[in-house]
Amino acid sequence: MTTADSGCILYLVPVPLSDGLFCTCNLGFLSEIKIFFSEKISETQKFLKKNKLLSSFTDCEFHEIKNISSSDAEKLAALIKPAAALFSDAGCPCIADPGNLIVRAAHKKNIRIVPLPGSSSIMLALMASGLNGQQFIFHGYFPVKEDQRRQKIRNAEKDAQRSKRTQIVMETPYRNSVLLESLLAVLNDATLLCIASDLTGMNERIVTLAVRDWKKRKIIPEKVPTLFLFGE
Amino acid sequence: MTTADSGCILYLVPVPLSDGLFCTCNLGFLSEIKIFFSEKISETQKFLKKNKLLSSFTDCEFHEIKNISSSDAEKLAALIKPAAALFSDAGCPCIADPGNLIVRAAHKKNIRIVPLPGSSSIMLALMASGLNGQQFIFHGYFPVKEDQRRQKIRNAEKDAQRSKRTQIVMETPYRNSVLLESLLAVLNDATLLCIASDLTGMNERIVTLAVRDWKKRKIIPEKVPTLFLFGE
């Protein structure tokens, strides 16, 4: 299998989920990079400074990529000469995170894409849940409207029963308790539910219980980044 | 949110996908661990020796966890005192990999689960595909029988069209060309297909093209670990 190669490279750089820099990759090559794409320039510059990865930003270009269109992405991909780096604010770029349109535009230009290993809250939560990791669905966010959210949960539970796939849902911290309330109202008592909060952080907490046992606890989830996983 | 805590810990340790040890975690704590669970003891011992993580195995216990039952898992979880480590052979434990039954049994005993960040071929492929990373399905392996495999591909493409979810499939290296043939026969010409091979390895190759463009190439995929991703 071969493909024409432009000689250019786009690096995809994950950023640790919490302040504890547990996993360190060899990012020394970044000192050669002049073009940076990221969700929030200030966050990326803070990360680069804190980890002493770039001594000076003077001849570097930083481009924000949140909410860009396909045509913006094509213009940005044209800047990848000979190399650029796409950063996430936390976790893996392009996964529950912006960036995939630039990667797609880069593929069109035969730019080599080099994804670097790092923390993914989705993978950490799934590993630690004890639920099925052979097949799974990541839904992103469930709807804000309650009736729509409950319908989504109902459908996802049916999928879990039929296909044995683990269902993974993300929520913004201040809505964690609203989502948990809907999950406990809709899911069967025997369904296993994992709540995984503040992954890799000081207050990491990953608990898997049957829905009937969660109901007995009357918990209020903290307002920290949390993933909810359920299945059989 | 609180939970009773047994004071015991189960660490989940990812192992690099290829020989290139690109991402290094601080695994110094392993020198205190005496109980190890893994898919293949010899692979885990090779990894520990190569990376100088354990100087001697004499007072350590190694347990193989491939194809264990729930009751085996409960017996093994009872050994986690005060700590144990669950290793993958490559990538993340419990994801397209054995181990989740031990994690599940450990949750029942209020053992703290600590998942460590590392390489996941699924995440690397999804990041680098340029396809939608806001919602996705990991199917594991598609069926070996051709008619069943084609039906699965048809259903997965419908799901991609309806829900915009990226579809991710894994294949054993010697069957890569059989799966690719079915994908090219069944998928619409406009569907985007990413083939991601030998991730983090010396021959890493990640290419995303419309099905119509793959058809023009008449490629035969190499017999190396490969993920296939498709969507809109």
Short mmCIF file of C-alpha atoms in Angstrom, two decimals:
data_model
loop_
_atom_site.label_atom_id
_atom_site.label_comp_id
_atom_site.label_asym_id
_atom_site.label_seq_id
_atom_site.Cartn_x
_atom_site.Cartn_y
_atom_site.Cartn_z
CA MET A 1 0.00 0.00 0.00
CA THR A 2 1.53 3.31 -1.00
CA THR A 3 0.33 6.85 -1.31
CA ALA A 4 1.84 9.97 -2.81
CA ASP A 5 3.52 11.90 -0.04
CA SER A 6 3.88 15.67 0.10
CA GLY A 7 6.88 15.45 2.45
CA CYS A 8 4.93 17.49 5.01
CA ILE A 9 3.80 16.34 8.47
CA LEU A 10 0.98 17.22 10.85
CA TYR A 11 1.58 16.07 14.44
CA LEU A 12 -1.46 15.53 16.68
CA VAL A 13 -0.44 16.24 20.26
CA PRO A 14 -2.53 15.14 23.27
CA VAL A 15 -2.31 17.20 26.46
CA PRO A 16 -2.67 15.72 29.97
CA LEU A 17 -6.20 15.79 31.40
CA SER A 18 -5.23 17.25 34.75
CA ASP A 19 -2.31 19.19 36.19
CA GLY A 20 -0.54 15.97 37.16
CA LEU A 21 1.74 15.42 34.15
CA PHE A 22 1.77 11.65 34.60
CA CYS A 23 2.52 10.55 31.07
CA THR A 24 5.36 12.32 29.27
CA CYS A 25 6.05 11.85 25.61
CA ASN A 26 9.24 12.85 23.89
CA LEU A 27 8.08 16.19 22.51
CA GLY A 28 11.57 17.56 21.78
CA PHE A 29 10.74 17.73 18.06
CA LEU A 30 8.36 20.61 18.81
CA SER A 31 11.28 23.05 18.93
CA GLU A 32 11.44 22.70 15.12
CA ILE A 33 7.74 23.49 14.63
CA LYS A 34 6.60 26.99 13.71
CA ILE A 35 2.89 26.44 12.96
CA PHE A 36 0.48 25.53 15.77
CA PHE A 37 -3.25 24.84 15.66
CA SER A 38 -5.28 24.66 18.83
CA GLU A 39 -8.64 25.14 20.48
CA LYS A 40 -7.36 28.02 22.61
CA ILE A 41 -4.01 29.67 21.87
CA SER A 42 -3.45 30.86 25.44
CA GLU A 43 -3.84 27.30 26.82
CA THR A 44 -1.40 25.87 24.29
CA GLN A 45 1.18 28.57 24.96
CA LYS A 46 0.81 27.95 28.71
CA PHE A 47 1.40 24.21 28.17
CA LEU A 48 4.44 24.81 25.93
CA LYS A 49 5.97 27.26 28.43
CA LYS A 50 5.23 25.17 31.51
CA ASN A 51 6.89 22.11 29.97
CA LYS A 52 9.78 24.14 28.52
CA LEU A 53 8.97 22.88 25.02
CA LEU A 54 9.41 26.22 23.26
CA SER A 55 11.75 28.93 24.49
CA SER A 56 10.32 31.67 22.31
CA PHE A 57 7.09 32.19 20.35
CA THR A 58 8.44 35.08 18.25
CA ASP A 59 8.69 33.29 14.90
CA CYS A 60 5.77 30.91 15.55
CA GLU A 61 2.24 31.17 14.17
CA PHE A 62 -0.70 30.13 16.36
CA HIS A 63 -4.15 29.55 14.84
CA GLU A 64 -7.38 28.92 16.74
CA ILE A 65 -9.48 26.12 15.25
CA LYS A 66 -12.66 26.11 17.30
CA ASN A 67 -15.78 26.32 15.09
CA ILE A 68 -13.85 26.57 11.81
CA SER A 69 -15.53 25.65 8.52
CA SER A 70 -14.23 23.15 5.94
CA SER A 71 -12.94 25.99 3.77
CA ASP A 72 -11.11 27.60 6.74
CA ALA A 73 -9.60 24.15 7.42
CA GLU A 74 -8.35 23.91 3.82
CA LYS A 75 -6.66 27.30 4.12
CA LEU A 76 -5.01 26.30 7.40
CA ALA A 77 -3.88 22.92 5.99
CA ALA A 78 -2.09 24.85 3.22
CA LEU A 79 0.17 26.36 5.91
CA ILE A 80 1.58 22.93 6.93
CA LYS A 81 5.01 23.35 5.32
CA PRO A 82 7.07 21.42 6.23
CA ALA A 83 5.35 20.60 9.54
CA ALA A 84 2.74 21.75 12.05
CA ALA A 85 1.30 20.56 15.35
CA LEU A 86 -2.35 20.33 16.34
CA PHE A 87 -2.87 20.58 20.11
CA SER A 88 -5.79 19.75 22.32
CA ASP A 89 -6.48 21.71 25.51
CA ALA A 90 -6.80 18.38 27.38
CA GLY A 91 -6.95 14.78 26.15
CA CYS A 92 -6.65 13.77 22.50
CA PRO A 93 -7.14 16.28 19.67
CA CYS A 94 -10.10 15.53 17.34
CA ILE A 95 -11.83 13.24 19.87
CA ALA A 96 -14.71 15.04 21.60
CA ASP A 97 -12.53 17.99 20.63
CA PRO A 98 -12.09 20.20 17.54
CA GLY A 99 -9.51 19.50 14.84
CA ASN A 100 -10.83 16.79 12.55
CA LEU A 101 -11.56 19.18 9.66
CA ILE A 102 -7.90 20.20 9.51
CA VAL A 103 -6.82 16.56 9.56
CA ARG A 104 -9.29 15.83 6.78
CA ALA A 105 -7.96 18.74 4.71
CA ALA A 106 -4.40 17.58 5.37
CA HIS A 107 -5.23 14.07 4.05
CA LYS A 108 -6.42 15.70 0.80
CA LYS A 109 -2.99 17.32 0.43
CA ASN A 110 -1.16 14.01 1.09
CA ILE A 111 0.26 15.42 4.31
CA ARG A 112 1.49 12.69 6.65
CA ILE A 113 -0.51 12.60 9.89
CA VAL A 114 1.38 11.52 13.03
CA PRO A 115 -0.91 10.97 16.06
CA LEU A 116 0.97 10.90 19.39
CA PRO A 117 -0.15 8.68 22.28
CA GLY A 118 -1.56 10.34 25.38
CA SER A 119 -4.43 10.45 27.81
CA SER A 120 -7.95 9.92 26.58
CA SER A 121 -10.62 10.23 29.26
CA ILE A 122 -12.84 7.93 27.18
CA MET A 123 -10.27 5.12 27.16
CA LEU A 124 -9.30 5.56 30.82
CA ALA A 125 -12.94 5.43 31.88
CA LEU A 126 -13.69 2.38 29.72
CA MET A 127 -10.60 0.48 30.96
CA ALA A 128 -11.48 1.19 34.57
CA SER A 129 -15.25 0.61 34.33
CA GLY A 130 -15.11 -3.18 34.20
CA LEU A 131 -17.71 -2.97 31.41
CA ASN A 132 -17.34 -4.58 27.97
CA GLY A 133 -14.37 -3.08 26.09
CA GLN A 134 -14.70 -5.34 23.02
CA GLN A 135 -17.48 -3.19 21.51
CA PHE A 136 -18.62 0.26 22.59
CA ILE A 137 -20.33 3.49 21.52
CA PHE A 138 -19.22 6.98 22.44
CA HIS A 139 -22.27 9.27 22.21
CA GLY A 140 -20.66 12.57 23.12
CA TYR A 141 -23.32 14.66 24.89
CA PHE A 142 -26.95 13.61 25.33
CA PRO A 143 -29.67 16.22 24.60
CA VAL A 144 -30.36 19.02 27.07
CA LYS A 145 -34.17 18.66 26.77
CA GLU A 146 -35.32 16.12 29.32
CA ASP A 147 -37.75 14.09 27.20
CA GLN A 148 -35.20 13.81 24.37
CA ARG A 149 -32.47 12.87 26.84
CA ARG A 150 -34.61 10.13 28.38
CA GLN A 151 -35.46 8.76 24.93
CA LYS A 152 -31.74 8.64 24.04
CA ILE A 153 -30.97 6.79 27.28
CA ARG A 154 -33.78 4.30 26.58
CA ASN A 155 -32.46 3.65 23.06
CA ALA A 156 -28.88 3.33 24.28
CA GLU A 157 -29.88 0.79 26.93
CA LYS A 158 -31.69 -1.24 24.24
CA ASP A 159 -28.52 -1.15 22.16
CA ALA A 160 -26.49 -2.33 25.16
CA GLN A 161 -28.87 -5.24 25.72
CA ARG A 162 -29.00 -6.24 22.06
CA SER A 163 -25.37 -5.79 21.06
CA LYS A 164 -23.55 -5.93 24.45
CA ARG A 165 -21.89 -2.62 23.50
CA THR A 166 -20.89 -0.37 26.41
CA GLN A 167 -22.54 3.06 26.12
CA ILE A 168 -20.35 6.08 26.94
CA VAL A 169 -21.71 9.58 27.54
CA MET A 170 -19.97 12.81 28.44
CA GLU A 171 -21.46 15.72 30.34
CA THR A 172 -20.47 19.28 31.15
CA PRO A 173 -19.65 19.39 34.88
CA TYR A 174 -22.56 21.61 36.00
CA ARG A 175 -25.05 19.22 34.35
CA ASN A 176 -23.69 15.98 35.88
CA SER A 177 -26.49 15.68 38.44
CA VAL A 178 -29.20 16.31 35.82
CA LEU A 179 -27.82 13.50 33.63
CA LEU A 180 -27.43 11.15 36.59
CA GLU A 181 -31.04 11.78 37.62
CA SER A 182 -32.27 10.83 34.13
CA LEU A 183 -30.03 7.75 34.02
CA LEU A 184 -31.34 6.49 37.37
CA ALA A 185 -34.94 7.20 36.34
CA VAL A 186 -34.72 5.39 32.99
CA LEU A 187 -32.22 2.53 33.26
CA ASN A 188 -33.12 -0.95 34.51
CA ASP A 189 -32.16 -1.74 38.09
CA ALA A 190 -29.75 -4.48 36.95
CA THR A 191 -27.88 -2.33 34.40
CA LEU A 192 -24.31 -1.54 35.44
CA LEU A 193 -23.48 2.17 35.59
CA CYS A 194 -19.95 3.53 35.94
CA ILE A 195 -19.33 7.13 37.00
CA ALA A 196 -15.75 8.21 36.23
CA SER A 197 -14.77 11.69 37.50
CA ASP A 198 -11.64 13.87 37.40
CA LEU A 199 -9.62 11.19 35.57
CA THR A 200 -5.84 11.36 36.31
CA GLY A 201 -6.63 14.21 38.74
CA MET A 202 -6.18 14.44 42.50
CA ASN A 203 -9.84 13.57 43.07
CA GLU A 204 -10.12 10.78 40.51
CA ARG A 205 -13.06 8.56 41.40
CA ILE A 206 -14.28 5.63 39.31
CA VAL A 207 -17.16 3.59 40.68
CA THR A 208 -19.24 0.91 38.93
CA LEU A 209 -22.46 -0.29 40.54
CA ALA A 210 -25.81 -1.70 39.44
CA VAL A 211 -28.40 1.08 39.02
CA ARG A 212 -30.34 -0.31 42.04
CA ASP A 213 -27.25 0.23 44.21
CA TRP A 214 -26.65 3.77 42.91
CA LYS A 215 -30.28 4.58 43.84
CA LYS A 216 -29.59 3.62 47.47
CA ARG A 217 -26.67 6.05 47.71
CA LYS A 218 -28.49 9.28 46.88
CA ILE A 219 -25.28 10.83 45.58
CA ILE A 220 -24.84 14.27 44.06
CA PRO A 221 -21.96 14.14 41.56
CA GLU A 222 -19.31 16.82 41.92
CA LYS A 223 -19.01 19.53 39.28
CA VAL A 224 -15.87 18.08 37.69
CA PRO A 225 -15.34 16.51 34.24
CA THR A 226 -17.17 13.18 34.33
CA LEU A 227 -17.98 10.30 32.02
CA PHE A 228 -20.98 8.01 32.46
CA LEU A 229 -20.79 4.46 31.11
CA PHE A 230 -23.46 1.80 31.18
CA GLY A 231 -24.09 -1.70 29.94
CA GLU A 232 -24.67 -5.28 30.99
CA MET B 1 -19.87 11.22 46.13
CA THR B 2 -18.13 8.72 48.34
CA THR B 3 -17.65 4.98 48.35
CA ALA B 4 -16.35 2.55 50.91
CA ASP B 5 -12.70 1.89 50.12
CA SER B 6 -10.87 -1.36 50.81
CA GLY B 7 -7.48 0.42 50.83
CA CYS B 8 -6.38 -1.84 47.94
CA ILE B 9 -5.45 -0.73 44.42
CA LEU B 10 -5.52 -2.31 40.97
CA TYR B 11 -3.34 -0.49 38.41
CA LEU B 12 -4.22 -0.89 34.71
CA VAL B 13 -1.01 -0.59 32.69
CA PRO B 14 -1.00 0.00 28.91
CA VAL B 15 1.96 -1.28 26.90
CA PRO B 16 3.32 0.44 23.75
CA LEU B 17 1.84 -0.83 20.47
CA SER B 18 5.17 -1.29 18.70
CA ASP B 19 8.81 -1.65 19.70
CA GLY B 20 9.31 2.12 19.54
CA LEU B 21 8.77 3.08 23.21
CA PHE B 22 7.61 6.58 22.32
CA CYS B 23 5.47 7.33 25.34
CA THR B 24 6.94 6.63 28.75
CA CYS B 25 4.94 6.78 31.94
CA ASN B 26 6.41 6.91 35.39
CA LEU B 27 6.12 3.20 36.25
CA GLY B 28 8.55 3.26 39.17
CA PHE B 29 5.76 2.22 41.55
CA LEU B 30 5.77 -1.23 39.93
CA SER B 31 8.79 -2.23 42.00
CA GLU B 32 6.40 -2.43 44.99
CA ILE B 33 3.91 -4.70 43.18
CA LYS B 34 3.99 -8.45 43.71
CA ILE B 35 0.78 -9.56 41.90
CA PHE B 36 0.55 -9.28 38.10
CA PHE B 37 -2.32 -10.18 35.77
CA SER B 38 -1.78 -10.35 32.03
CA GLU B 39 -2.82 -11.89 28.75
CA LYS B 40 0.51 -13.67 28.35
CA ILE B 41 2.96 -13.93 31.25
CA SER B 42 6.05 -14.25 29.03
CA GLU B 43 5.21 -10.99 27.18
CA THR B 44 4.70 -9.08 30.44
CA GLN B 45 7.95 -10.39 31.92
CA LYS B 46 9.79 -9.43 28.72
CA PHE B 47 8.34 -5.89 28.94
CA LEU B 48 9.24 -5.53 32.64
CA LYS B 49 12.80 -6.77 32.03
CA LYS B 50 13.40 -4.72 28.89
CA ASN B 51 12.34 -1.51 30.64
CA LYS B 52 14.19 -2.41 33.87
CA LEU B 53 10.95 -2.10 35.86
CA LEU B 54 11.49 -5.21 37.99
CA SER B 55 14.93 -6.54 38.89
CA SER B 56 13.70 -9.95 40.09
CA PHE B 57 10.52 -11.98 39.66
CA THR B 58 11.27 -14.36 42.56
CA ASP B 59 8.66 -13.15 45.04
CA CYS B 60 6.13 -12.06 42.37
CA GLU B 61 3.00 -13.92 41.28
CA PHE B 62 1.97 -13.84 37.61
CA HIS B 63 -1.53 -14.92 36.54
CA GLU B 64 -2.76 -15.36 32.99
CA ILE B 65 -6.23 -13.91 32.41
CA LYS B 66 -7.09 -14.88 28.84
CA ASN B 67 -10.48 -16.64 28.64
CA ILE B 68 -11.14 -16.55 32.41
CA SER B 69 -14.68 -16.91 33.76
CA SER B 70 -16.41 -14.51 36.18
CA SER B 71 -15.75 -16.88 39.09
CA ASP B 72 -12.03 -17.15 38.15
CA ALA B 73 -11.98 -13.33 38.06
CA GLU B 74 -13.46 -13.13 41.57
CA LYS B 75 -10.77 -15.48 42.90
CA LEU B 76 -8.04 -13.42 41.25
CA ALA B 77 -9.51 -10.12 42.53
CA ALA B 78 -9.26 -11.56 46.07
CA LEU B 79 -5.46 -11.62 45.61
CA ILE B 80 -5.25 -7.81 45.20
CA LYS B 81 -3.77 -7.06 48.63
CA PRO B 82 -2.60 -4.35 48.93
CA ALA B 83 -2.03 -3.81 45.19
CA ALA B 84 -1.77 -5.52 41.82
CA ALA B 85 -1.16 -4.53 38.20
CA LEU B 86 -3.10 -5.64 35.13
CA PHE B 87 -1.00 -5.51 31.95
CA SER B 88 -1.93 -5.61 28.29
CA ASP B 89 0.38 -7.18 25.71
CA ALA B 90 -0.01 -4.02 23.59
CA GLY B 91 -2.31 -1.02 23.90
CA CYS B 92 -4.80 -0.52 26.73
CA PRO B 93 -5.88 -3.41 28.99
CA CYS B 94 -9.60 -4.25 28.82
CA ILE B 95 -10.12 -2.52 25.46
CA ALA B 96 -10.25 -5.05 22.61
CA ASP B 97 -8.21 -6.98 25.16
CA PRO B 98 -8.96 -9.27 28.15
CA GLY B 99 -9.19 -8.00 31.72
CA ASN B 100 -12.58 -6.40 32.26
CA LEU B 101 -13.91 -9.29 34.39
CA ILE B 102 -11.12 -8.76 36.92
CA VAL B 103 -11.83 -5.03 37.01
CA ARG B 104 -15.52 -5.78 37.50
CA ALA B 105 -14.75 -8.19 40.36
CA ALA B 106 -12.41 -5.60 41.89
CA HIS B 107 -15.19 -2.97 41.87
CA LYS B 108 -17.36 -5.41 43.86
CA LYS B 109 -14.64 -5.54 46.52
CA ASN B 110 -14.31 -1.71 46.65
CA ILE B 111 -10.80 -1.94 45.29
CA ARG B 112 -9.61 1.38 43.84
CA ILE B 113 -8.98 1.13 40.08
CA VAL B 114 -6.19 3.33 38.68
CA PRO B 115 -6.06 3.35 34.85
CA LEU B 116 -2.77 4.67 33.44
CA PRO B 117 -2.62 6.66 30.19
CA GLY B 118 -0.96 5.04 27.19
CA SER B 119 -1.32 4.17 23.54
CA SER B 120 -4.67 3.04 22.22
CA SER B 121 -4.68 2.09 18.54
CA ILE B 122 -8.39 2.97 18.43
CA MET B 123 -7.81 6.55 19.63
CA LEU B 124 -4.70 7.08 17.48
CA ALA B 125 -6.54 5.88 14.38
CA LEU B 126 -9.61 8.02 15.13
CA MET B 127 -7.53 11.17 15.81
CA ALA B 128 -5.59 10.71 12.58
CA SER B 129 -8.50 9.68 10.34
CA GLY B 130 -10.01 13.15 9.96
CA LEU B 131 -13.42 11.50 10.53
CA ASN B 132 -15.94 12.58 13.17
CA GLY B 133 -14.52 12.13 16.67
CA GLN B 134 -17.56 13.58 18.50
CA GLN B 135 -19.50 10.30 18.25
CA PHE B 136 -18.22 6.88 17.22
CA ILE B 137 -18.74 3.12 17.47
CA PHE B 138 -16.01 0.55 17.98
CA HIS B 139 -17.29 -2.78 16.58
CA GLY B 140 -14.30 -4.99 17.39
CA TYR B 141 -14.15 -7.67 14.67
CA PHE B 142 -16.73 -8.12 11.91
CA PRO B 143 -17.95 -11.67 11.18
CA VAL B 144 -15.76 -14.11 9.26
CA LYS B 145 -18.64 -15.37 7.06
CA GLU B 146 -18.85 -13.15 4.01
CA ASP B 147 -22.62 -12.62 3.83
CA GLN B 148 -22.79 -11.77 7.55
CA ARG B 149 -19.79 -9.45 7.21
CA ARG B 150 -21.37 -7.59 4.29
CA GLN B 151 -24.63 -7.22 6.21
CA LYS B 152 -22.75 -5.74 9.19
CA ILE B 153 -20.96 -3.28 6.90
CA ARG B 154 -24.29 -2.27 5.32
CA ASN B 155 -25.86 -1.68 8.76
CA ALA B 156 -22.82 0.23 10.00
CA GLU B 157 -22.87 2.53 6.96
CA LYS B 158 -26.57 3.22 7.58
CA ASP B 159 -25.70 4.11 11.19
CA ALA B 160 -22.94 6.44 9.96
CA GLN B 161 -25.36 8.19 7.62
CA ARG B 162 -28.13 8.49 10.20
CA SER B 163 -26.15 9.41 13.28
CA LYS B 164 -22.87 10.76 11.81
CA ARG B 165 -21.00 8.31 14.06
CA THR B 166 -17.62 7.11 12.78
CA GLN B 167 -17.53 3.30 12.49
CA ILE B 168 -14.33 1.59 13.66
CA VAL B 169 -13.46 -2.04 12.88
CA MET B 170 -10.43 -4.11 13.76
CA GLU B 171 -9.09 -7.07 11.79
CA THR B 172 -6.47 -9.77 12.32
CA PRO B 173 -3.58 -8.97 9.98
CA TYR B 174 -3.94 -11.96 7.65
CA ARG B 175 -7.60 -11.07 7.00
CA ASN B 176 -7.02 -7.36 6.20
CA SER B 177 -7.42 -7.83 2.45
CA VAL B 178 -10.64 -9.87 2.85
CA LEU B 179 -12.21 -7.12 4.97
CA LEU B 180 -11.04 -4.39 2.60
CA GLU B 181 -12.57 -6.25 -0.34
CA SER B 182 -15.95 -6.41 1.44
CA LEU B 183 -15.76 -2.74 2.44
CA LEU B 184 -15.06 -1.62 -1.13
CA ALA B 185 -17.83 -3.88 -2.47
CA VAL B 186 -20.50 -2.66 -0.02
CA LEU B 187 -19.79 0.98 0.90
CA ASN B 188 -21.03 3.95 -1.14
CA ASP B 189 -18.46 5.59 -3.41
CA ALA B 190 -18.66 8.85 -1.45
CA THR B 191 -18.13 7.29 2.00
CA LEU B 192 -14.77 8.17 3.53
CA LEU B 193 -12.62 5.16 4.48
CA CYS B 194 -9.49 5.41 6.61
CA ILE B 195 -6.97 2.56 6.73
CA ALA B 196 -4.61 2.90 9.71
CA SER B 197 -1.76 0.34 9.86
CA ASP B 198 1.16 -0.37 12.20
CA LEU B 199 0.31 2.58 14.46
CA THR B 200 3.36 4.05 16.26
CA GLY B 201 5.51 1.52 14.34
CA MET B 202 8.23 2.04 11.77
CA ASN B 203 5.77 1.45 8.91
CA GLU B 204 2.87 3.48 10.29
CA ARG B 205 0.56 4.44 7.46
CA ILE B 206 -2.73 6.29 7.86
CA VAL B 207 -4.65 7.18 4.71
CA THR B 208 -8.21 8.50 4.37
CA LEU B 209 -9.86 8.54 0.95
CA ALA B 210 -13.35 8.30 -0.51
CA VAL B 211 -14.24 4.70 -1.38
CA ARG B 212 -14.23 5.62 -5.09
CA ASP B 213 -10.58 6.69 -4.77
CA TRP B 214 -9.56 3.53 -2.88
CA LYS B 215 -11.11 1.50 -5.74
CA LYS B 216 -8.77 3.18 -8.24
CA ARG B 217 -5.70 2.20 -6.23
CA LYS B 218 -6.14 -1.59 -6.25
CA ILE B 219 -4.16 -1.89 -3.03
CA ILE B 220 -3.41 -5.05 -1.07
CA PRO B 221 -3.07 -4.15 2.63
CA GLU B 222 0.01 -5.43 4.39
CA LYS B 223 -0.34 -8.17 7.02
CA VAL B 224 0.20 -5.83 9.97
CA PRO B 225 -2.22 -4.72 12.73
CA THR B 226 -4.74 -2.45 11.02
CA LEU B 227 -7.88 -0.52 11.86
CA PHE B 228 -10.54 0.42 9.31
CA LEU B 229 -12.68 3.51 9.95
CA PHE B 230 -15.51 4.84 7.84
CA GLY B 231 -18.11 7.56 7.89
CA GLU B 232 -19.29 10.70 6.19
#
